[in-house]
Coordinates of C-alpha atoms and ligand atoms in Angstrom, one line a residue:
M66 CA 0.1 0.5 -0.2
L67 CA 3.1 2.1 0.3
D68 CA 2.7 3.5 -3.2
P69 CA 6.2 5.4 -4.3
D70 CA 4.0 7.6 -6.6
R71 CA 0.9 7.6 -4.7
I72 CA 3.1 9.3 -2.0
E73 CA 4.7 11.6 -3.5
A74 CA 1.5 12.7 -5.7
L75 CA -0.1 13.5 -2.6
R76 CA 2.7 15.2 -0.9
N77 CA 2.0 18.7 -1.9
Q78 CA -2.1 18.7 -3.0
P79 CA -3.2 21.6 -1.9
Q80 CA -5.0 21.1 2.0
A81 CA -8.4 23.8 2.1
P82 CA -8.5 25.7 5.4
A83 CA -11.0 22.9 7.7
S84 CA -13.7 23.4 9.6
H85 CA -15.3 22.4 13.1
V86 CA -17.5 19.5 12.8
I87 CA -20.5 19.8 14.8
G88 CA -23.9 18.9 14.5
G89 CA -24.1 17.4 11.5
E90 CA -22.2 20.7 9.7
L91 CA -18.9 22.3 8.9
R92 CA -17.9 25.6 10.4
P93 CA -15.9 28.0 10.8
A94 CA -14.5 29.5 14.6
S95 CA -17.4 31.3 15.9
D96 CA -14.8 34.3 15.5
G97 CA -13.3 33.0 12.4
A98 CA -10.3 32.9 13.7
V99 CA -7.1 30.1 12.2
L100 CA -4.5 28.2 13.7
E101 CA -1.7 28.3 11.3
V102 CA -0.5 24.7 10.6
I103 CA 2.6 24.6 10.0
S104 CA 4.2 21.1 8.5
P105 CA 7.1 19.8 10.8
I106 CA 8.4 18.2 7.8
D107 CA 10.3 21.6 6.2
G108 CA 8.4 23.9 8.8
S109 CA 5.6 25.2 6.0
L110 CA 2.3 26.1 6.2
L111 CA 0.2 23.4 5.5
T112 CA -3.0 24.9 6.0
T113 CA -5.7 26.2 8.8
V114 CA -7.7 25.1 11.2
P115 CA -10.7 26.9 12.9
K116 CA -9.1 28.4 16.6
G117 CA -12.1 27.3 18.4
T118 CA -14.0 29.5 21.0
R119 CA -15.3 28.8 24.3
E120 CA -19.0 29.2 22.3
D121 CA -18.3 26.3 19.5
A122 CA -17.0 23.9 22.2
E123 CA -20.9 25.0 24.1
A124 CA -22.3 24.3 19.9
A125 CA -21.0 21.2 20.0
I126 CA -22.1 20.1 23.3
A127 CA -25.2 21.5 22.9
A128 CA -25.5 19.1 19.0
A129 CA -23.9 16.3 21.4
R130 CA -26.9 16.1 24.3
R131 CA -29.4 16.8 21.4
A132 CA -28.3 13.6 20.0
F133 CA -27.7 11.5 23.1
D134 CA -31.7 12.4 24.8
E135 CA -33.9 13.4 21.4
G136 CA -31.7 12.2 18.5
G137 CA -32.2 8.2 18.6
W138 CA -28.1 6.6 18.7
P139 CA -28.7 5.3 22.1
E140 CA -32.0 3.7 22.0
M141 CA -31.1 2.8 18.4
A142 CA -30.7 -0.9 18.2
P143 CA -26.4 -2.0 18.3
A144 CA -26.9 -3.7 14.9
A145 CA -28.3 -0.8 13.7
R146 CA -25.1 1.2 15.6
K147 CA -23.2 -1.4 14.0
K148 CA -23.4 -1.3 10.6
I149 CA -23.2 3.0 10.4
L150 CA -20.4 2.3 12.1
L151 CA -18.8 0.1 10.4
K152 CA -19.4 1.5 6.8
W153 CA -17.9 4.5 8.3
A154 CA -14.7 1.7 9.0
D155 CA -15.1 0.9 5.1
L156 CA -14.6 4.4 4.5
I157 CA -11.8 5.1 6.4
E158 CA -10.0 1.7 5.2
A159 CA -10.7 3.2 1.7
N160 CA -8.9 6.7 1.6
A161 CA -6.0 5.2 4.3
L162 CA -3.2 6.3 2.6
E163 CA -4.7 9.5 2.0
L164 CA -5.4 10.0 6.0
A165 CA -2.0 8.6 6.5
V166 CA 0.1 11.1 4.1
L167 CA -2.4 14.0 5.6
G168 CA -1.5 13.0 9.2
V169 CA 2.5 12.3 8.4
R170 CA 1.9 16.3 6.9
D171 CA 0.4 17.6 9.9
N172 CA 2.5 15.6 13.1
G173 CA 5.3 14.2 10.8
T174 CA 5.6 10.5 11.6
E175 CA 7.7 8.0 9.3
I176 CA 4.6 6.9 6.7
G177 CA 5.4 3.2 7.0
M178 CA 4.3 3.6 10.7
A179 CA 1.9 6.1 11.0
L180 CA -0.2 4.0 7.8
K181 CA -0.3 1.1 9.7
A182 CA -0.8 2.6 13.1
E183 CA -3.3 5.6 12.0
P184 CA -6.0 5.5 10.1
M185 CA -5.2 1.0 9.9
S186 CA -5.6 0.9 13.6
A187 CA -8.3 3.7 13.5
V188 CA -10.1 1.0 11.3
A189 CA -9.5 -1.6 12.6
T190 CA -10.4 -0.4 16.3
I191 CA -14.0 0.7 15.0
R192 CA -14.7 -2.1 13.4
Y193 CA -13.2 -4.2 16.7
Y194 CA -16.3 -2.7 18.8
A195 CA -18.9 -1.9 16.5
E196 CA -18.7 -6.1 15.9
A197 CA -18.7 -6.0 19.6
I198 CA -22.0 -4.4 20.6
D199 CA -23.9 -7.2 19.6
K200 CA -22.4 -9.3 21.4
I201 CA -22.4 -8.1 25.3
G202 CA -26.0 -8.0 27.5
G203 CA -26.6 -7.2 30.7
E204 CA -27.0 -10.0 33.8
I205 CA -29.2 -11.1 35.9
A206 CA -28.1 -11.6 39.1
P207 CA -27.9 -15.1 41.4
T208 CA -31.6 -13.7 44.0
A209 CA -33.2 -15.7 46.1
P210 CA -36.3 -16.4 44.0
G211 CA -38.8 -13.7 45.8
N212 CA -36.7 -11.3 43.5
L213 CA -35.5 -10.3 40.4
G214 CA -32.4 -8.3 40.2
L215 CA -31.4 -7.0 36.2
V216 CA -27.9 -5.4 35.8
H217 CA -28.5 -2.8 32.6
K218 CA -25.9 -1.6 30.7
E219 CA -26.7 2.0 29.4
P220 CA -24.6 4.5 27.6
A221 CA -23.1 6.9 29.5
G222 CA -24.6 9.8 27.8
V223 CA -22.2 12.8 26.4
V224 CA -19.0 12.1 26.0
G225 CA -16.0 14.7 25.8
A226 CA -12.6 13.2 24.3
I227 CA -9.2 15.0 24.6
V228 CA -6.1 13.6 22.4
P229 CA -2.7 14.7 22.0
W230 CA -0.7 14.5 18.4
N231 CA 1.7 12.0 18.3
F232 CA -1.2 9.3 17.0
P233 CA -4.7 11.1 17.0
L234 CA -6.2 8.6 14.9
M235 CA -5.2 5.7 16.4
I236 CA -5.3 7.3 20.0
G237 CA -8.7 8.9 18.6
A238 CA -10.2 5.5 18.1
W239 CA -10.4 4.3 21.0
K240 CA -12.3 6.6 22.6
L241 CA -14.5 6.4 19.4
G242 CA -15.0 3.0 19.0
P243 CA -16.1 2.0 22.2
A244 CA -18.1 5.1 23.1
L245 CA -19.7 5.2 20.1
A246 CA -20.9 1.9 19.1
A247 CA -21.9 1.8 23.5
G248 CA -24.2 4.3 21.9
C249 CA -22.4 7.7 23.4
T250 CA -22.5 10.7 21.6
V251 CA -18.7 12.5 21.4
V252 CA -17.1 16.2 21.7
L253 CA -14.0 15.5 20.5
K254 CA -11.0 18.3 20.7
P255 CA -7.7 17.2 18.8
A256 CA -4.5 18.1 20.0
E257 CA -3.4 21.9 18.7
T258 CA -0.8 19.7 16.3
A259 CA -2.6 17.6 14.7
S260 CA -6.3 18.6 13.7
L261 CA -6.3 17.5 10.1
T262 CA -7.5 13.7 10.2
L263 CA -9.9 14.0 12.7
L264 CA -11.7 16.1 11.0
R265 CA -11.6 14.2 8.1
I266 CA -12.6 11.1 9.2
A267 CA -15.5 13.1 11.6
E268 CA -16.6 14.0 8.0
L269 CA -16.3 10.7 6.6
A270 CA -18.6 9.2 9.1
L271 CA -21.6 11.9 8.1
E272 CA -20.9 10.0 4.6
A273 CA -21.5 6.6 6.6
G274 CA -24.9 8.2 8.1
L275 CA -23.9 8.6 11.7
P276 CA -26.8 11.1 12.3
A277 CA -26.0 14.7 13.0
G278 CA -24.6 16.1 16.5
V279 CA -23.7 12.5 17.5
L280 CA -19.9 12.8 16.4
N281 CA -18.8 16.8 16.8
V282 CA -14.7 18.2 16.4
V283 CA -14.1 20.9 17.4
T284 CA -10.1 22.2 16.9
G285 CA -8.3 24.8 18.7
E286 CA -6.5 25.5 22.0
G287 CA -6.4 23.2 24.9
A288 CA -6.5 26.3 27.5
V289 CA -9.8 28.2 25.5
V290 CA -11.6 24.3 23.6
G291 CA -10.2 22.1 25.9
D292 CA -11.4 24.1 28.9
A293 CA -14.8 24.6 28.4
I294 CA -15.7 20.9 27.8
A295 CA -13.9 19.5 30.7
R296 CA -16.3 22.6 32.6
S297 CA -19.4 21.7 30.8
M298 CA -22.6 20.7 33.2
E299 CA -23.6 18.9 30.0
V300 CA -20.8 16.3 29.1
D301 CA -21.3 13.0 31.6
V302 CA -17.5 11.7 31.0
L303 CA -14.6 12.5 29.7
V304 CA -11.5 10.2 28.6
F305 CA -8.2 12.2 27.9
T306 CA -4.5 11.0 26.3
G307 CA -2.0 13.5 27.3
S308 CA 0.1 15.3 29.7
G309 CA 0.1 15.3 33.6
A310 CA -0.3 18.5 33.9
T311 CA -3.0 18.5 31.6
G312 CA -5.3 15.8 32.8
R313 CA -4.3 16.9 36.8
R314 CA -6.2 20.3 35.2
L315 CA -8.9 17.8 34.0
L316 CA -9.5 16.4 37.6
E317 CA -9.8 20.0 39.2
A318 CA -12.3 21.1 36.1
S319 CA -14.3 18.3 36.4
A320 CA -14.6 18.8 40.6
Q321 CA -15.2 22.2 40.2
S322 CA -18.6 21.3 38.0
N323 CA -20.2 18.5 37.3
M324 CA -17.7 15.9 38.5
K325 CA -18.2 13.9 35.2
R326 CA -16.2 10.6 35.3
V327 CA -12.5 11.1 34.2
Y328 CA -10.0 9.0 32.8
L329 CA -6.3 9.8 32.2
E330 CA -4.2 8.0 29.7
L331 CA -0.7 9.5 30.9
G332 CA 2.9 9.7 30.0
G333 CA 5.3 7.6 30.9
K334 CA 9.4 6.5 31.4
S335 CA 9.0 3.4 31.2
P336 CA 11.3 0.7 31.9
N337 CA 13.3 -1.4 29.5
I338 CA 14.5 -4.6 31.4
V339 CA 17.6 -6.4 29.9
F340 CA 19.0 -9.5 32.2
A341 CA 22.4 -11.2 31.2
D342 CA 20.7 -14.0 30.3
A343 CA 18.6 -12.8 27.6
P344 CA 17.9 -15.1 25.1
D345 CA 18.5 -13.5 22.1
L346 CA 20.3 -10.0 22.2
D347 CA 20.5 -8.5 18.6
E348 CA 17.1 -9.4 18.7
A349 CA 16.6 -7.2 22.3
V350 CA 19.1 -4.9 20.4
K351 CA 16.5 -4.1 17.8
V352 CA 13.3 -3.6 19.6
S353 CA 14.9 -1.9 22.1
A354 CA 15.7 1.4 19.9
N355 CA 12.5 0.5 17.7
G356 CA 10.7 0.8 21.2
I357 CA 12.0 4.0 21.6
F358 CA 13.4 5.5 18.4
R359 CA 9.8 5.4 16.1
N360 CA 8.0 8.2 15.9
S361 CA 11.1 10.2 17.4
G362 CA 10.1 8.9 21.1
Q363 CA 6.8 10.2 21.1
V364 CA 4.9 7.9 21.9
C365 CA 3.3 6.9 25.5
V366 CA 4.3 3.7 26.1
A367 CA 8.4 4.5 25.1
G368 CA 10.6 2.7 26.3
S369 CA 12.8 6.1 27.0
R370 CA 14.9 4.6 30.4
L371 CA 17.2 1.2 29.6
L372 CA 18.6 -1.0 33.2
V373 CA 21.5 -3.1 31.9
E374 CA 22.7 -5.5 33.3
R375 CA 25.8 -4.5 34.8
S376 CA 28.4 -7.5 33.3
L377 CA 26.6 -7.0 30.0
H378 CA 26.1 -2.8 30.1
D379 CA 29.2 -2.2 27.8
A380 CA 28.5 -4.8 25.7
F381 CA 24.9 -4.0 25.1
I382 CA 25.8 -0.5 24.8
E383 CA 27.9 -1.2 22.1
K384 CA 25.6 -3.0 19.8
L385 CA 22.9 -0.2 20.5
S386 CA 24.9 2.3 19.4
A387 CA 25.5 0.7 16.7
F388 CA 22.1 0.1 15.5
T389 CA 20.8 3.0 16.8
E390 CA 23.7 4.9 13.8
T391 CA 21.8 2.7 11.5
M392 CA 18.1 4.2 11.5
K393 CA 17.6 6.4 9.2
V394 CA 15.7 9.6 10.4
G395 CA 14.6 12.4 8.3
D396 CA 11.9 12.9 5.7
P397 CA 8.5 11.2 6.9
L398 CA 7.2 10.8 3.5
D399 CA 10.4 8.6 2.2
P400 CA 9.3 5.1 3.0
A401 CA 12.6 4.0 4.1
V402 CA 12.4 6.2 6.9
S403 CA 12.6 4.6 10.4
A404 CA 12.1 7.9 12.4
G405 CA 10.7 10.9 11.4
A406 CA 9.9 14.4 12.3
V407 CA 9.4 15.7 16.1
N408 CA 5.8 17.3 16.3
S409 CA 7.0 21.0 16.5
L410 CA 9.6 23.2 17.0
R411 CA 8.3 23.4 21.3
Q412 CA 9.0 20.0 21.3
L413 CA 12.6 19.5 19.2
E414 CA 13.6 22.5 22.0
Q415 CA 12.0 20.5 25.1
N416 CA 14.3 17.4 23.6
L417 CA 17.3 19.6 23.8
A418 CA 17.1 21.3 26.4
F419 CA 17.1 17.4 28.6
V420 CA 20.2 16.4 26.5
E421 CA 22.5 19.2 27.9
E422 CA 21.0 18.9 31.4
A423 CA 22.3 16.1 30.9
R424 CA 26.0 17.1 29.4
A425 CA 26.2 19.3 31.9
Q426 CA 25.6 17.1 35.0
G427 CA 28.5 15.6 33.5
R428 CA 26.1 12.6 31.6
T429 CA 27.9 10.8 28.4
I430 CA 26.1 11.3 25.4
V431 CA 27.0 8.2 23.0
T432 CA 25.1 9.7 20.2
G433 CA 23.0 11.7 19.0
G434 CA 21.8 14.7 21.2
T435 CA 21.4 17.6 18.3
R436 CA 19.4 18.7 15.7
I437 CA 20.2 17.7 12.2
L438 CA 18.4 18.3 9.1
Q439 CA 17.9 21.5 10.0
E440 CA 18.7 23.0 6.1
T441 CA 14.8 21.3 5.2
G442 CA 13.2 23.7 7.2
G443 CA 12.0 20.6 9.2
Y444 CA 12.4 20.0 12.9
Y445 CA 14.5 16.2 13.7
M446 CA 16.8 15.1 16.1
A447 CA 19.0 12.8 15.9
P448 CA 18.6 9.7 18.1
T449 CA 19.8 10.3 21.1
I450 CA 21.8 7.6 24.1
V451 CA 22.8 9.2 27.3
T452 CA 24.5 6.9 29.9
D453 CA 26.0 7.2 33.4
V454 CA 22.7 8.3 33.8
K455 CA 21.8 8.3 37.6
P456 CA 17.7 6.9 38.8
D457 CA 17.1 10.6 40.3
D458 CA 18.1 12.7 37.5
R459 CA 15.4 14.6 35.3
I460 CA 16.2 12.8 32.7
A461 CA 15.1 9.5 34.5
R462 CA 12.1 10.4 36.1
E463 CA 10.4 13.0 34.0
E464 CA 9.1 12.1 30.1
V465 CA 11.3 13.4 27.4
F466 CA 8.3 12.4 24.8
G467 CA 11.1 12.6 22.2
P468 CA 14.2 10.2 21.0
V469 CA 15.8 10.2 24.4
L470 CA 17.7 7.1 26.0
A471 CA 18.5 6.8 29.4
V472 CA 20.4 3.7 30.3
L473 CA 21.1 2.7 34.0
P474 CA 23.1 -0.6 34.9
F475 CA 22.0 -2.7 38.0
D476 CA 23.4 -5.2 40.0
T477 CA 20.5 -7.3 41.5
E478 CA 17.3 -7.9 40.6
D479 CA 16.0 -6.6 43.2
E480 CA 17.8 -3.0 42.2
A481 CA 16.5 -3.6 39.1
V482 CA 12.8 -3.7 40.7
A483 CA 13.8 -0.4 42.6
I484 CA 15.2 1.6 39.8
A485 CA 12.0 0.5 37.6
N486 CA 9.2 1.5 39.9
G487 CA 11.4 4.6 41.3
T488 CA 9.2 7.0 39.7
D489 CA 6.0 8.1 38.9
Y490 CA 4.8 6.3 36.5
G491 CA 3.5 3.3 35.5
L492 CA 2.6 2.8 32.0
A493 CA 4.8 -0.3 29.9
A494 CA 7.9 -2.2 31.3
A495 CA 9.4 -4.9 29.6
V496 CA 11.8 -7.7 30.9
W497 CA 14.5 -9.3 29.2
T498 CA 15.7 -12.5 30.2
G499 CA 15.9 -16.5 29.3
N500 CA 14.4 -17.1 32.7
L501 CA 10.8 -17.7 33.5
S502 CA 10.8 -17.9 36.8
R503 CA 11.9 -14.5 37.0
A504 CA 10.3 -13.4 34.1
H505 CA 7.2 -14.1 36.5
R506 CA 8.8 -12.2 38.7
M507 CA 9.6 -9.4 37.6
I508 CA 5.7 -9.3 35.9
R509 CA 4.8 -9.4 39.2
R510 CA 6.4 -6.8 41.3
I511 CA 7.0 -4.0 38.7
R512 CA 4.5 -1.1 38.8
A513 CA 2.9 -1.0 35.0
G514 CA -0.2 -2.1 33.1
V515 CA 2.0 -3.1 30.3
V516 CA 4.7 -5.9 31.0
H517 CA 6.7 -7.1 28.1
V518 CA 8.8 -9.9 28.2
N519 CA 11.3 -10.5 25.4
T520 CA 9.5 -7.7 23.0
Y521 CA 8.4 -4.1 23.9
G522 CA 5.4 -3.4 22.5
G523 CA 2.9 -4.4 19.8
S524 CA 0.0 -6.3 21.6
D525 CA -3.0 -5.5 19.9
L526 CA -7.0 -4.2 20.4
T527 CA -7.5 -7.2 22.4
V528 CA -5.9 -6.3 25.5
P529 CA -6.4 -3.2 27.8
L530 CA -3.8 -0.3 28.1
G531 CA -3.6 1.8 30.9
G532 CA -1.8 3.4 33.8
V533 CA -1.5 3.1 37.0
K534 CA 0.1 5.5 39.6
Q535 CA 0.8 8.5 38.2
S536 CA 0.2 6.8 34.4
G537 CA -3.8 7.2 34.8
N538 CA -7.0 5.3 35.1
G539 CA -9.0 3.6 32.9
H540 CA -8.1 1.6 30.6
D541 CA -8.5 2.2 26.4
K542 CA -8.7 -0.9 24.3
S543 CA -10.3 -4.9 24.2
L544 CA -13.7 -5.2 25.7
H545 CA -12.7 -3.7 29.2
A546 CA -13.0 -0.1 27.1
F547 CA -17.0 -0.1 27.2
E548 CA -16.6 0.0 31.4
K549 CA -15.9 3.7 30.9
Y550 CA -18.9 4.0 28.2
L551 CA -21.8 2.3 29.6
D552 CA -23.1 2.5 32.9
L553 CA -24.9 0.0 35.4
K554 CA -28.9 0.4 36.7
T555 CA -29.7 -1.9 38.9
A556 CA -33.5 -2.8 38.3
W557 CA -34.7 -4.7 41.5
I558 CA -38.1 -6.3 41.2
K559 CA -40.4 -8.1 43.6
L560 CA -42.3 -11.1 42.4
Ligands
ADP223 P1 1.5 18.1 24.9 O1 2.4 18.4 25.9 O2 2.0 16.6 24.8 O3 1.1 18.5 24.3 P2 -0.6 18.1 26.5 O4 -1.5 17.4 27.9 O5 -0.4 19.6 26.7 O6 0.4 17.0 26.4 O7 -2.1 18.4 25.7 C1 -2.6 16.3 25.4 C2 -4.2 17.3 25.1 O8 -4.8 18.3 25.9 C3 -4.4 18.3 23.5 O9 -5.6 18.0 23.1 C4 -4.1 20.0 24.1 O10 -5.3 20.9 23.2 C5 -5.0 19.3 25.1 N1 -5.0 20.7 26.6 C6 -4.0 20.9 26.6 N2 -4.3 22.2 28.3 C7 -5.6 22.0 27.9 C8 -6.3 22.2 28.6 N3 -6.2 23.6 30.4 N4 -7.6 22.1 29.3 C9 -8.2 20.4 28.2 N5 -7.5 20.3 27.3 C10 -6.1 21.2 27.2

């Protein structure tokens, strides 16, 4: 599907100014303001999106409320909702390469990953939840014979979804698939620097027959549009993927408004732990490098801390830096590239600041550490490996969200666990070992939502994704995702 000629034809296709999707209509911002969309590929102006106002957010919420309360979507037979959602997935699939290229021009992810992880992942996710919704039912409680206890599962209402820029379609679909299948209506706010593909799939949803107001997309600034959604008295559930700082604000906004339920998928500082008895070191090297450097490290589950058993440390780092230097960084629309652009200049500067701080602390920059390809006008950073890192360093505790790997040696299993669990985060982890007992011990001892063994990433839709500690709460993916969008209601009947 990665036809280079087709990609080249799409690369420069002019993009008309984009519009919000509110109540089934395409609309500009209420005051006509726009945000410029700068392509991280070369720093050029790609198009504009509406710079939404509070009134825009409120109009979208009112449309979603009407569609929920009066529009019939929650009352529709699950099989009928399924039919519309499957049609929507088909339309996204039919436009997959166009969507992938548009998304890459907007956010910089390398095209090979973008096609799979963005439109095609959204297609799979929407199909999964559409197919599931007419196969899950309520319960009859095991009561005494004189009573009947029925447990209904009801759509939870209007969902506000606020999503980030690294994988807008994948993460957007993780929220939209189960929410819409469950019968909820949605107001979605994309990130400022990655809105275009979500606006486009909302248009495709209308084409597929999704009733007006069931899915609304409002673009603009987090502090305006996102805040209006978070503070709304009409939004029942708020789902979010993004930074811890914003997650904290959303919890406050909920407490200060209608106490809407808030589900957060926040960042990570995920430990990738390599024991000297790892079964296949070459595989561990390759997968560890990809686990931090693909999409320039802009992956919430990225393995950003590498813990290596001391006896293996030097040999492993030598192999890892040799492999890393073979990774091609650059134009994300070149199918041979393994890491594309950093999403924005702001993000690139943050990444470089982390590296400079480590350098000033006397840590060793084994490879990378610099901005590259500046002559293109785009935002590129060399994959960076930092060794001699101490567990208390900022680079070992805070999420960089860039192609920066912090390496820490350890001597014992206990020490590996202590370092692994020694941050505020608990999203993902990996353990490389040939010892089955050790693998299971580590799975139990590491506080994280997912622990990989002898691999990193690559889990599919059938398993939940969520964090513990300050990595968040609630789960995307798997049938558990429905728990956020379906309320339990008890009927207690005396017979
Ligand atoms: P990052 O710093 O990586 O961009 P953010 O958490 O700021 O991560 O962004 C994730 C999403 O949260 C984006 O859609 C952004 O617009 C939104 N956002 C940012 N600030 C707020 C806020 N105060 N209220 C609601 N949403 C916000």
